[in-house]
Coordinates of N, CA and C in Angstrom, one line a residue:
X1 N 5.3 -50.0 111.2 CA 5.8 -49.8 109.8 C 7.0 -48.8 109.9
X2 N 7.8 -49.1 109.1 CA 9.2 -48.4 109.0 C 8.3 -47.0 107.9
X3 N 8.8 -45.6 108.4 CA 7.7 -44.4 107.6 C 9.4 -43.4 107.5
X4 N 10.8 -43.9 107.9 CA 11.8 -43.3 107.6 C 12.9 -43.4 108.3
X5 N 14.1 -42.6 108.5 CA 14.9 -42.3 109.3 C 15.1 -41.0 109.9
X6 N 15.8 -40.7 111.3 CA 15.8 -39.8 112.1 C 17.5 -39.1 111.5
X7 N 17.8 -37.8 112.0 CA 19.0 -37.4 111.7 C 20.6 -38.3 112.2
X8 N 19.9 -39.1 113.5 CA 20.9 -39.9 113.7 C 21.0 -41.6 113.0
X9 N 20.4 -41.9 112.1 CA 19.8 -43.0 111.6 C 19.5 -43.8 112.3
X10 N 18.4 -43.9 112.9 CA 17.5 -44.1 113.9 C 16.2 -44.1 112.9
X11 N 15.7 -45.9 113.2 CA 14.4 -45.8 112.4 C 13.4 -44.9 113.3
X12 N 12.7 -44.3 112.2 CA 11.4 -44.0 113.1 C 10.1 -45.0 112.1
X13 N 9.2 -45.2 113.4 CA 8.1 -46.0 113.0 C 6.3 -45.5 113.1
X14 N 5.9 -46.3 112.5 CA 4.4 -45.8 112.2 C 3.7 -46.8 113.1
X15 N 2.5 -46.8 113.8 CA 2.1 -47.4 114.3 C 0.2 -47.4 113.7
X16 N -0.6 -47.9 113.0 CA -1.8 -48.3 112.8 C -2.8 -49.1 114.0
X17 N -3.6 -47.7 114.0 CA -5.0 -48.8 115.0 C -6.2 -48.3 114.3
X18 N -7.3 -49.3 115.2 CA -8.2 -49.2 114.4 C -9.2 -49.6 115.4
X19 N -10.5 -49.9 115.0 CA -11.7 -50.3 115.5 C -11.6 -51.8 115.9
X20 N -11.9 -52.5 117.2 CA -12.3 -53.5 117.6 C -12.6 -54.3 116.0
X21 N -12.2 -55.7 115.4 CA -12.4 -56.7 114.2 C -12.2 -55.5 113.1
X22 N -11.6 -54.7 113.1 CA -11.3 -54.3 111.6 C -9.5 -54.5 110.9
X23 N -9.2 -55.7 111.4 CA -7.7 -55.9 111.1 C -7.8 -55.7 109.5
X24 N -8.8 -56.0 108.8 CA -8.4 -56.4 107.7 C -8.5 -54.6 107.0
X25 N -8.7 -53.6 107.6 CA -9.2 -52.4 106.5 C -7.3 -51.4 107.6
X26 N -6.8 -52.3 108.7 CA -5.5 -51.8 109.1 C -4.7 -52.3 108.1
X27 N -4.4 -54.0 108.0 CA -3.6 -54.4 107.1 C -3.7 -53.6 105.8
X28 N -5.1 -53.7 105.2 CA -5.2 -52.8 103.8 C -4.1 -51.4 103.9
X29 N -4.3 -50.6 104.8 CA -3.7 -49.7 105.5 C -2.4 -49.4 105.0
X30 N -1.5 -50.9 105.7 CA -0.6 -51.2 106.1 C 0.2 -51.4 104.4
X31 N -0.3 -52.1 103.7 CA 0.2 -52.7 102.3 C 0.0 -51.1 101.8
X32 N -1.1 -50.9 101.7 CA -0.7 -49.1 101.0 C 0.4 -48.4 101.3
X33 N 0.5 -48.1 102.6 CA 1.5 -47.1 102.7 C 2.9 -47.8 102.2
X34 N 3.3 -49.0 102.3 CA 4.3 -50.1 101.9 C 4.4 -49.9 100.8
X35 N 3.6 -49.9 99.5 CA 3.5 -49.9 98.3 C 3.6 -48.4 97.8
X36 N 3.1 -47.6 98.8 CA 2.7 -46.2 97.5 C 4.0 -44.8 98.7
X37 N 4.6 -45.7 99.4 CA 5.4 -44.6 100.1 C 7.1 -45.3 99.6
X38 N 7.8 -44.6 99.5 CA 9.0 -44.8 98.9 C 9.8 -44.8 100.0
X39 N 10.0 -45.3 101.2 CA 11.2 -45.8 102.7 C 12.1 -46.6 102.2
X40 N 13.4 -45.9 102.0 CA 14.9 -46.7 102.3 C 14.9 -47.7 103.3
X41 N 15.0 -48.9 102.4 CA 15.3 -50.2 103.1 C 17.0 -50.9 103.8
X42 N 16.9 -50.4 104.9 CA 18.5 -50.0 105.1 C 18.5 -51.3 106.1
X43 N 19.8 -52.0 106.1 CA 20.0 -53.4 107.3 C 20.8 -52.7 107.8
X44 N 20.8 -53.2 109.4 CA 21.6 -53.0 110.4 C 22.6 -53.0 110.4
X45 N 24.0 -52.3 111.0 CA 25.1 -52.9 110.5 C 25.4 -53.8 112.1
X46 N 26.4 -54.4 111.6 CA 26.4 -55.5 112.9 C 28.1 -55.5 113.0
X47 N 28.1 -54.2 113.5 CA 30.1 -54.1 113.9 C 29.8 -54.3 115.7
X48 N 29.9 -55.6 115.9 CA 30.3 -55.6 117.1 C 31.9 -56.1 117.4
X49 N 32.7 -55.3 118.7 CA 33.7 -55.9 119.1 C 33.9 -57.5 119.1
X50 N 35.1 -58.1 118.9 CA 35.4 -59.6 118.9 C 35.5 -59.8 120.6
X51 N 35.4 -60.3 120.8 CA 34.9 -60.9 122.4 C 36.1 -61.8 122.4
X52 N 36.9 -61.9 124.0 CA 37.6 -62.8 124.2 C 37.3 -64.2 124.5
X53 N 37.8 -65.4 124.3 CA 37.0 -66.6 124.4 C 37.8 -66.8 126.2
X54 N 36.8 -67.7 126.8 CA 36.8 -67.9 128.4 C 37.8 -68.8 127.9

């Protein structure tokens, strides 16, 4: 899970585990902190150089 950004805007991430068959009390987990934590939803920027054609 995305839990913020770093000083260089660099996501940092959350990582959830849990007990052997308990996916469903990680997912619960998962939707909580989604829902009740407020993370800036930021897209990538995509400035890449134009590339010469062969």
């Amino acid at each position: 899970l995305n839990c913020g950004y770093s000083k260089n805007n660099l996501p940092i991430g959350l990582q959830i585990i849990g007990k052997h068959f308990s996916e469903e009390t990680i997912l619960r987990a998962a939707f909580n902190f989604e829902q009740n934590c407020e993370v800036e939803k930021k897209k990538p920027e995509m400035n890449f150089p134009q590339q010469k054609s062969i």
